[in-house]
Amino acid sequence: MIFTKIAGTGSYVPNKVLTNDDLKQFVETSDEWIDSRTGIKERHMVVNETTLDLAYNASLSAIESAGIEKNSIDLIIVATVTSDYAFPGVAQLLQAKLGIEGITAFDINAACSGFVYALQLADKMLKSGAFQNALIVGAETLTRLTDWRDRNTCVLFGDGAGAMVISKSDENQIMDVITGAQGDVDMLLYCKNPDLKDPEINAISPQDHIHMKGPEVFKFATRIMPKTVSDLLQRNNISADDLDHVVAHQANMRIIDKSARDLNISMDKMFTNIDKYGNTSAASVPIAIDEAVRTNFLKRGDLFITVAFGGGLTWGGALIRY
Ligand code: UT7
């Protein structure tokens, strides 16, 4: 039986910070509204950096914290909805930038749940015996898809990347990972790809922005987050009291708060950093896990669940002994 563990974590955000007050120059809003409705105070935003740059910096930090030679990594999975190119993927460019030759590298898209999907894939690929050390990354430059005239969405999102090295272990540390999807036929949360508008003049439609029916996504989120945590607990015969922490997708403080109340888990156990970064989609979970580790909130031996939901619609969760 092959077991797996988190060997190291890393994260990176671009330098430029946009405060809630800064957003008043684009839309009619206020720090009071944004903070009280979402818990966000500021977010980071790329200026010249690409999604690859963010992924690369987070990866270097994760590899260093794992204490392994980068050449012992034989699998890279990047979860993103903001790949710099349709192809090549961020994962293949990351492989080249890290200077690791000829290994398996690919991107996946499951929106804000993407990192948990990547974790599930990498975990199963390691447990199959075919791979030794996986680098998994959530990296996003969501501000490129933001409609700065839409106050319903532009105040929510930010840029960043988080990374994790997972490796084989003597003990069962990545204990269980579950994911799910429910096709968003009602288009609650989407961003359309450009298409060829007029083949005769070879014109391509402009890049779309993020569209969201906020209150409906809120309802979905507050149903699916507690359900995913409950499913994980039930499958593994564990009670919520046995958990040291929950590291949830950072989309809205009220969603985290309501989920904790429904699960009867104290807010002290919930890691939050949404105030600094806003919603960074697939990067949100690995940035949060890395910060939880670096601030000593999450310690070796702790039992925690990480849980995410997002566009797709998708969701996922993992039960991990750190
Ligand atoms: O990763 C997954 C992605 N998405 C999510 O998780 C988002 C889930 N949804 C949410 O977090 C919340 O629904 C929002 C934060 C997006 C919105 O909060 P809400 O409490 O559901 O507000 P609402 O959309 O019902 O809007 C209430 C009011 C409206 O004004 P009226 O119609 O009552 O006059 C909005 O126009 O707040 C107004 N509003 C704003 N006012 C100031 C909406 N955005 C803003 C804003 N500043 N930025």
Short mmCIF file of C-alpha atoms and ligand atoms in Angstrom, two decimals:
data_model
loop_
_atom_site.label_atom_id
_atom_site.label_comp_id
_atom_site.label_asym_id
_atom_site.label_seq_id
_atom_site.Cartn_x
_atom_site.Cartn_y
_atom_site.Cartn_z
CA MET A 1 0.00 0.00 0.00
CA ILE A 2 1.45 3.38 -1.01
CA PHE A 3 0.70 6.37 1.26
CA THR A 4 1.20 10.08 0.51
CA LYS A 5 1.96 13.29 2.42
CA ILE A 6 2.34 17.04 2.00
CA ALA A 7 6.13 17.42 1.76
CA GLY A 8 6.21 21.22 1.34
CA THR A 9 4.14 24.29 0.56
CA GLY A 10 4.76 27.71 -0.98
CA SER A 11 2.89 30.77 -2.18
CA TYR A 12 3.43 34.03 -3.99
CA VAL A 13 1.39 37.16 -4.69
CA PRO A 14 2.31 40.12 -6.90
CA ASN A 15 3.44 43.32 -5.16
CA LYS A 16 0.71 45.69 -6.29
CA VAL A 17 -2.11 46.03 -3.75
CA LEU A 18 -5.59 47.39 -4.51
CA THR A 19 -7.45 48.46 -1.36
CA ASN A 20 -11.23 48.74 -1.12
CA ASP A 21 -10.82 52.51 -1.22
CA ASP A 22 -8.81 52.23 -4.46
CA LEU A 23 -11.83 50.54 -6.09
CA LYS A 24 -13.96 53.65 -5.54
CA GLN A 25 -12.27 55.18 -8.58
CA PHE A 26 -13.87 52.52 -10.84
CA VAL A 27 -17.28 51.77 -9.26
CA GLU A 28 -19.72 53.12 -6.70
CA THR A 29 -18.74 51.15 -3.62
CA SER A 30 -17.31 51.58 -0.15
CA ASP A 31 -14.85 49.89 2.18
CA GLU A 32 -17.75 49.43 4.60
CA TRP A 33 -19.89 47.54 2.02
CA ILE A 34 -17.08 45.29 0.77
CA ASP A 35 -15.70 44.47 4.22
CA SER A 36 -19.08 43.79 5.85
CA ARG A 37 -20.45 41.71 2.91
CA THR A 38 -17.28 39.76 2.08
CA GLY A 39 -14.50 40.27 4.66
CA ILE A 40 -12.16 41.54 1.90
CA LYS A 41 -10.02 44.61 2.63
CA GLU A 42 -7.49 44.39 -0.19
CA ARG A 43 -6.30 42.17 -3.03
CA HIS A 44 -3.07 41.81 -5.04
CA MET A 45 -2.90 42.45 -8.75
CA VAL A 46 -0.35 41.70 -11.47
CA VAL A 47 1.17 44.56 -13.43
CA ASN A 48 3.63 42.88 -15.78
CA GLU A 49 3.78 39.39 -14.31
CA THR A 50 2.10 36.39 -15.95
CA THR A 51 0.28 33.42 -14.41
CA LEU A 52 3.47 31.45 -15.11
CA ASP A 53 5.57 33.94 -13.09
CA LEU A 54 3.26 33.57 -10.09
CA ALA A 55 3.25 29.76 -10.42
CA TYR A 56 7.05 29.70 -10.70
CA ASN A 57 7.68 31.77 -7.55
CA ALA A 58 5.18 29.73 -5.51
CA SER A 59 6.76 26.51 -6.79
CA LEU A 60 10.32 27.54 -5.84
CA SER A 61 9.11 28.21 -2.33
CA ALA A 62 7.25 24.85 -2.11
CA ILE A 63 10.25 22.90 -3.42
CA GLU A 64 12.53 24.64 -0.91
CA SER A 65 10.16 23.87 1.95
CA ALA A 66 9.94 20.21 0.85
CA GLY A 67 13.73 20.04 0.97
CA ILE A 68 13.94 17.93 -2.18
CA GLU A 69 15.97 18.26 -5.36
CA LYS A 70 13.76 19.80 -8.05
CA ASN A 71 14.86 17.02 -10.39
CA SER A 72 13.17 14.43 -8.18
CA ILE A 73 9.79 15.92 -9.20
CA ASP A 74 8.26 13.76 -11.92
CA LEU A 75 4.74 15.24 -12.17
CA ILE A 76 3.46 18.83 -12.41
CA ILE A 77 -0.23 19.73 -12.39
CA VAL A 78 -1.33 23.37 -12.55
CA ALA A 79 -4.94 24.29 -11.77
CA THR A 80 -5.93 27.56 -13.42
CA VAL A 81 -8.69 29.35 -15.33
CA THR A 82 -6.23 32.04 -16.43
CA SER A 83 -3.56 30.17 -18.39
CA ASP A 84 -1.37 32.67 -20.27
CA TYR A 85 -1.92 30.76 -23.52
CA ALA A 86 -4.61 28.38 -24.76
CA PHE A 87 -1.52 26.23 -25.28
CA PRO A 88 1.19 25.61 -24.17
CA GLY A 89 -0.18 25.18 -20.66
CA VAL A 90 1.26 26.87 -17.57
CA ALA A 91 2.47 23.45 -16.37
CA GLN A 92 4.66 22.82 -19.42
CA LEU A 93 6.16 26.34 -19.30
CA LEU A 94 6.69 25.91 -15.56
CA GLN A 95 8.52 22.65 -16.20
CA ALA A 96 10.87 24.45 -18.60
CA LYS A 97 11.35 27.45 -16.28
CA LEU A 98 12.19 25.12 -13.38
CA GLY A 99 14.60 23.27 -15.68
CA ILE A 100 13.10 19.83 -15.12
CA GLU A 101 13.41 17.76 -18.28
CA GLY A 102 10.86 15.43 -19.84
CA ILE A 103 8.38 14.87 -16.99
CA THR A 104 4.57 14.69 -17.11
CA ALA A 105 3.07 18.20 -16.89
CA PHE A 106 -0.44 19.43 -17.61
CA ASP A 107 -3.07 22.03 -16.63
CA ILE A 108 -6.55 21.38 -15.34
CA ASN A 109 -9.55 23.70 -15.05
CA ALA A 110 -12.09 23.19 -12.28
CA ALA A 111 -12.25 26.91 -11.37
CA CYS A 112 -11.95 27.61 -7.62
CA SER A 113 -12.03 23.86 -6.83
CA GLY A 114 -9.16 23.28 -9.28
CA PHE A 115 -6.46 22.82 -6.66
CA VAL A 116 -8.45 20.12 -4.84
CA TYR A 117 -9.03 18.37 -8.17
CA ALA A 118 -5.25 18.56 -8.84
CA LEU A 119 -4.57 17.17 -5.38
CA GLN A 120 -6.92 14.25 -6.01
CA LEU A 121 -5.28 13.48 -9.35
CA ALA A 122 -1.71 13.75 -8.09
CA ASP A 123 -2.51 11.73 -4.97
CA LYS A 124 -3.99 8.90 -7.05
CA MET A 125 -1.10 9.05 -9.55
CA LEU A 126 1.43 8.70 -6.72
CA LYS A 127 -0.59 5.93 -5.08
CA SER A 128 -0.63 4.03 -8.40
CA GLY A 129 3.15 3.71 -8.04
CA ALA A 130 3.83 5.46 -11.35
CA PHE A 131 5.13 8.76 -9.85
CA GLN A 132 7.34 9.70 -6.88
CA ASN A 133 6.98 13.45 -6.19
CA ALA A 134 4.28 15.74 -7.55
CA LEU A 135 4.31 19.53 -7.71
CA ILE A 136 0.74 20.84 -7.73
CA VAL A 137 -0.02 24.50 -8.20
CA GLY A 138 -3.04 26.79 -8.20
CA ALA A 139 -2.18 30.01 -10.05
CA GLU A 140 -4.44 32.81 -11.27
CA THR A 141 -4.35 36.28 -12.76
CA LEU A 142 -8.10 36.80 -12.37
CA THR A 143 -7.81 40.58 -12.58
CA ARG A 144 -7.29 40.07 -16.35
CA LEU A 145 -10.88 38.74 -16.56
CA THR A 146 -12.40 41.29 -14.20
CA ASP A 147 -15.01 43.75 -15.42
CA TRP A 148 -13.90 46.90 -13.60
CA ARG A 149 -17.31 48.51 -14.26
CA ASP A 150 -19.24 45.76 -12.47
CA ARG A 151 -19.27 46.37 -8.71
CA ASN A 152 -20.99 43.01 -8.15
CA THR A 153 -17.80 41.18 -9.17
CA CYS A 154 -14.77 43.49 -9.43
CA VAL A 155 -14.43 43.90 -5.68
CA LEU A 156 -14.13 40.15 -5.12
CA PHE A 157 -11.15 38.84 -7.06
CA GLY A 158 -7.35 38.97 -6.80
CA ASP A 159 -4.19 37.41 -8.24
CA GLY A 160 -1.76 34.93 -6.70
CA ALA A 161 -0.40 31.39 -6.65
CA GLY A 162 0.03 28.59 -4.16
CA ALA A 163 2.00 25.37 -4.58
CA MET A 164 2.48 22.07 -2.80
CA VAL A 165 4.89 19.17 -3.19
CA ILE A 166 3.28 15.85 -2.38
CA SER A 167 5.39 12.75 -1.91
CA LYS A 168 5.18 9.12 -0.87
CA SER A 169 4.98 8.60 2.88
CA ASP A 170 5.35 5.83 5.47
CA GLU A 171 2.08 6.99 7.03
CA ASN A 172 -1.37 7.66 5.59
CA GLN A 173 -1.31 11.49 5.63
CA ILE A 174 -3.35 12.50 2.57
CA MET A 175 -6.17 10.31 3.82
CA ASP A 176 -9.05 11.03 1.44
CA VAL A 177 -9.87 13.44 -1.41
CA ILE A 178 -13.33 13.83 -2.94
CA THR A 179 -14.57 16.02 -5.80
CA GLY A 180 -17.84 16.61 -7.61
CA ALA A 181 -19.53 18.70 -10.27
CA GLN A 182 -22.96 19.86 -11.33
CA GLY A 183 -22.88 21.47 -14.79
CA ASP A 184 -23.77 25.15 -14.48
CA VAL A 185 -26.57 25.13 -17.07
CA ASP A 186 -28.13 28.20 -15.41
CA MET A 187 -24.86 30.11 -15.98
CA LEU A 188 -24.51 31.28 -12.39
CA LEU A 189 -20.78 31.91 -12.81
CA TYR A 190 -18.99 32.04 -16.14
CA CYS A 191 -16.55 33.76 -18.48
CA LYS A 192 -16.86 32.97 -22.19
CA ASN A 193 -13.84 32.30 -24.40
CA PRO A 194 -13.45 34.54 -27.46
CA ASP A 195 -14.75 32.92 -30.64
CA LEU A 196 -14.24 33.56 -34.32
CA LYS A 197 -16.91 36.16 -35.02
CA ASP A 198 -16.51 36.58 -38.73
CA PRO A 199 -14.40 34.06 -40.66
CA GLU A 200 -14.47 36.32 -43.74
CA ILE A 201 -12.52 39.09 -42.07
CA ASN A 202 -10.84 36.72 -39.58
CA ALA A 203 -12.18 38.78 -36.62
CA ILE A 204 -12.11 37.36 -33.14
CA SER A 205 -14.66 38.47 -30.51
CA PRO A 206 -13.19 40.40 -27.55
CA GLN A 207 -12.23 38.65 -24.33
CA ASP A 208 -15.26 38.27 -22.06
CA HIS A 209 -15.36 39.16 -18.34
CA ILE A 210 -16.47 37.25 -15.27
CA HIS A 211 -20.28 37.12 -14.89
CA MET A 212 -21.85 36.02 -11.63
CA LYS A 213 -25.27 35.71 -10.02
CA GLY A 214 -23.82 36.36 -6.55
CA PRO A 215 -26.73 35.47 -4.26
CA GLU A 216 -27.35 32.20 -6.13
CA VAL A 217 -23.66 31.23 -5.96
CA PHE A 218 -23.80 32.13 -2.26
CA LYS A 219 -26.67 29.66 -1.76
CA PHE A 220 -24.81 26.93 -3.64
CA ALA A 221 -21.62 27.59 -1.64
CA THR A 222 -23.28 27.51 1.78
CA ARG A 223 -24.97 24.21 0.86
CA ILE A 224 -22.01 22.42 -0.76
CA MET A 225 -19.15 23.41 1.62
CA PRO A 226 -20.71 21.93 4.78
CA LYS A 227 -21.95 18.91 2.78
CA THR A 228 -18.46 18.19 1.41
CA VAL A 229 -16.94 18.41 4.89
CA SER A 230 -19.72 16.19 6.32
CA ASP A 231 -19.24 13.63 3.53
CA LEU A 232 -15.51 13.46 4.24
CA LEU A 233 -16.09 13.04 7.98
CA GLN A 234 -18.70 10.34 7.43
CA ARG A 235 -16.64 8.38 4.89
CA ASN A 236 -13.72 8.29 7.31
CA ASN A 237 -15.68 7.72 10.55
CA ILE A 238 -14.39 10.95 12.03
CA SER A 239 -16.34 13.55 13.99
CA ALA A 240 -15.99 17.32 13.47
CA ASP A 241 -14.55 17.52 17.00
CA ASP A 242 -11.57 15.40 15.87
CA LEU A 243 -10.54 18.09 13.36
CA ASP A 244 -7.87 20.57 14.41
CA HIS A 245 -8.58 22.93 11.50
CA VAL A 246 -10.53 23.61 8.34
CA VAL A 247 -8.86 25.51 5.50
CA ALA A 248 -11.68 26.59 3.19
CA HIS A 249 -11.71 28.34 -0.18
CA GLN A 250 -11.55 32.07 0.54
CA ALA A 251 -14.52 33.45 -1.42
CA ASN A 252 -16.52 35.25 1.23
CA MET A 253 -16.10 35.45 5.01
CA ARG A 254 -19.87 35.04 5.41
CA ILE A 255 -19.73 31.74 3.48
CA ILE A 256 -16.95 30.46 5.76
CA ASP A 257 -18.79 31.68 8.84
CA LYS A 258 -22.12 30.09 7.86
CA SER A 259 -20.43 26.79 6.92
CA ALA A 260 -18.64 26.68 10.29
CA ARG A 261 -21.92 27.34 12.13
CA ASP A 262 -23.76 24.63 10.16
CA LEU A 263 -20.96 22.15 10.91
CA ASN A 264 -20.81 23.21 14.55
CA ILE A 265 -17.10 23.98 14.16
CA SER A 266 -15.68 26.94 16.07
CA MET A 267 -14.44 29.85 13.93
CA ASP A 268 -11.13 29.53 15.83
CA LYS A 269 -10.49 26.36 13.81
CA MET A 270 -11.19 28.03 10.45
CA PHE A 271 -8.15 29.55 8.73
CA THR A 272 -8.96 32.83 6.96
CA ASN A 273 -6.85 35.26 4.95
CA ILE A 274 -9.54 36.60 2.60
CA ASP A 275 -9.00 40.11 4.02
CA LYS A 276 -5.59 40.32 2.28
CA TYR A 277 -6.16 38.52 -1.02
CA GLY A 278 -9.87 38.38 -1.92
CA ASN A 279 -10.91 35.38 -3.99
CA THR A 280 -7.92 34.02 -5.96
CA SER A 281 -9.87 31.06 -7.41
CA ALA A 282 -7.64 27.95 -7.77
CA ALA A 283 -4.84 29.71 -5.87
CA SER A 284 -6.99 30.39 -2.80
CA VAL A 285 -6.70 26.96 -1.12
CA PRO A 286 -2.92 26.46 -1.57
CA ILE A 287 -2.14 30.07 -0.54
CA ALA A 288 -4.28 29.54 2.57
CA ILE A 289 -2.63 26.19 3.41
CA ASP A 290 0.84 27.70 2.95
CA GLU A 291 0.03 30.68 5.19
CA ALA A 292 -1.55 28.39 7.77
CA VAL A 293 1.73 26.42 7.83
CA ARG A 294 4.02 29.44 7.88
CA THR A 295 2.10 31.16 10.67
CA ASN A 296 2.15 27.92 12.70
CA PHE A 297 -1.67 27.76 12.64
CA LEU A 298 -1.28 24.33 11.01
CA LYS A 299 1.37 22.13 12.63
CA ARG A 300 2.82 18.71 11.80
CA GLY A 301 0.46 16.06 13.16
CA ASP A 302 -2.68 18.25 12.93
CA LEU A 303 -5.76 16.75 11.28
CA PHE A 304 -7.46 19.15 8.88
CA ILE A 305 -9.92 19.35 6.03
CA THR A 306 -9.46 21.63 3.08
CA VAL A 307 -12.64 22.36 1.11
CA ALA A 308 -13.48 24.36 -2.00
CA PHE A 309 -16.36 25.18 -4.34
CA GLY A 310 -16.54 27.22 -7.51
CA GLY A 311 -17.41 27.72 -11.13
CA GLY A 312 -18.34 24.70 -13.14
CA LEU A 313 -20.11 24.27 -10.77
CA THR A 314 -17.52 22.22 -8.88
CA TRP A 315 -16.54 21.27 -5.36
CA GLY A 316 -13.97 19.19 -3.56
CA GLY A 317 -12.44 18.43 -0.20
CA ALA A 318 -9.51 16.57 1.34
CA LEU A 319 -8.90 15.05 4.76
CA ILE A 320 -5.21 15.39 5.62
CA ARG A 321 -2.97 14.59 8.58
CA TYR A 322 -0.36 17.33 8.19
O1 UT7 B 1 -15.36 31.31 -5.95
C1 UT7 B 1 -16.76 31.35 -6.13
C2 UT7 B 1 -17.16 32.68 -6.53
N1 UT7 B 1 -18.18 33.43 -5.98
C3 UT7 B 1 -18.68 33.50 -4.76
O2 UT7 B 1 -18.41 32.76 -3.86
C4 UT7 B 1 -19.65 34.61 -4.54
C5 UT7 B 1 -20.86 34.20 -3.74
N2 UT7 B 1 -21.72 35.37 -3.48
C6 UT7 B 1 -21.36 36.35 -2.63
O3 UT7 B 1 -20.30 36.28 -2.00
C7 UT7 B 1 -22.33 37.49 -2.43
O4 UT7 B 1 -23.53 37.18 -3.07
C8 UT7 B 1 -21.78 38.84 -2.96
C9 UT7 B 1 -20.64 39.32 -2.07
C10 UT7 B 1 -21.30 38.70 -4.37
C11 UT7 B 1 -22.87 39.90 -2.91
O5 UT7 B 1 -23.38 40.03 -1.58
P1 UT7 B 1 -24.94 40.00 -1.32
O6 UT7 B 1 -25.13 40.24 0.11
O7 UT7 B 1 -25.48 38.72 -1.90
O8 UT7 B 1 -25.43 41.28 -2.12
P2 UT7 B 1 -26.43 41.38 -3.37
O9 UT7 B 1 -25.82 40.88 -4.60
O10 UT7 B 1 -27.77 40.82 -2.96
O11 UT7 B 1 -26.56 42.96 -3.47
C12 UT7 B 1 -27.14 43.75 -2.42
C13 UT7 B 1 -27.02 45.22 -2.80
C14 UT7 B 1 -27.52 45.52 -4.21
O12 UT7 B 1 -28.13 46.80 -4.18
P3 UT7 B 1 -29.72 46.95 -4.12
O13 UT7 B 1 -30.24 46.24 -5.34
O14 UT7 B 1 -30.13 46.27 -2.85
O15 UT7 B 1 -29.91 48.42 -4.11
C15 UT7 B 1 -26.25 45.60 -5.02
O16 UT7 B 1 -26.38 46.41 -6.16
O17 UT7 B 1 -25.65 45.62 -2.77
C16 UT7 B 1 -25.31 46.26 -4.03
N3 UT7 B 1 -23.91 45.98 -4.32
C17 UT7 B 1 -22.92 46.80 -3.91
N4 UT7 B 1 -22.91 47.96 -3.23
C18 UT7 B 1 -21.72 48.53 -2.98
C19 UT7 B 1 -23.37 44.93 -4.99
N5 UT7 B 1 -22.05 45.05 -5.05
C20 UT7 B 1 -21.73 46.21 -4.38
C21 UT7 B 1 -20.52 46.87 -4.10
N6 UT7 B 1 -20.56 48.02 -3.39
N7 UT7 B 1 -19.32 46.36 -4.50
#
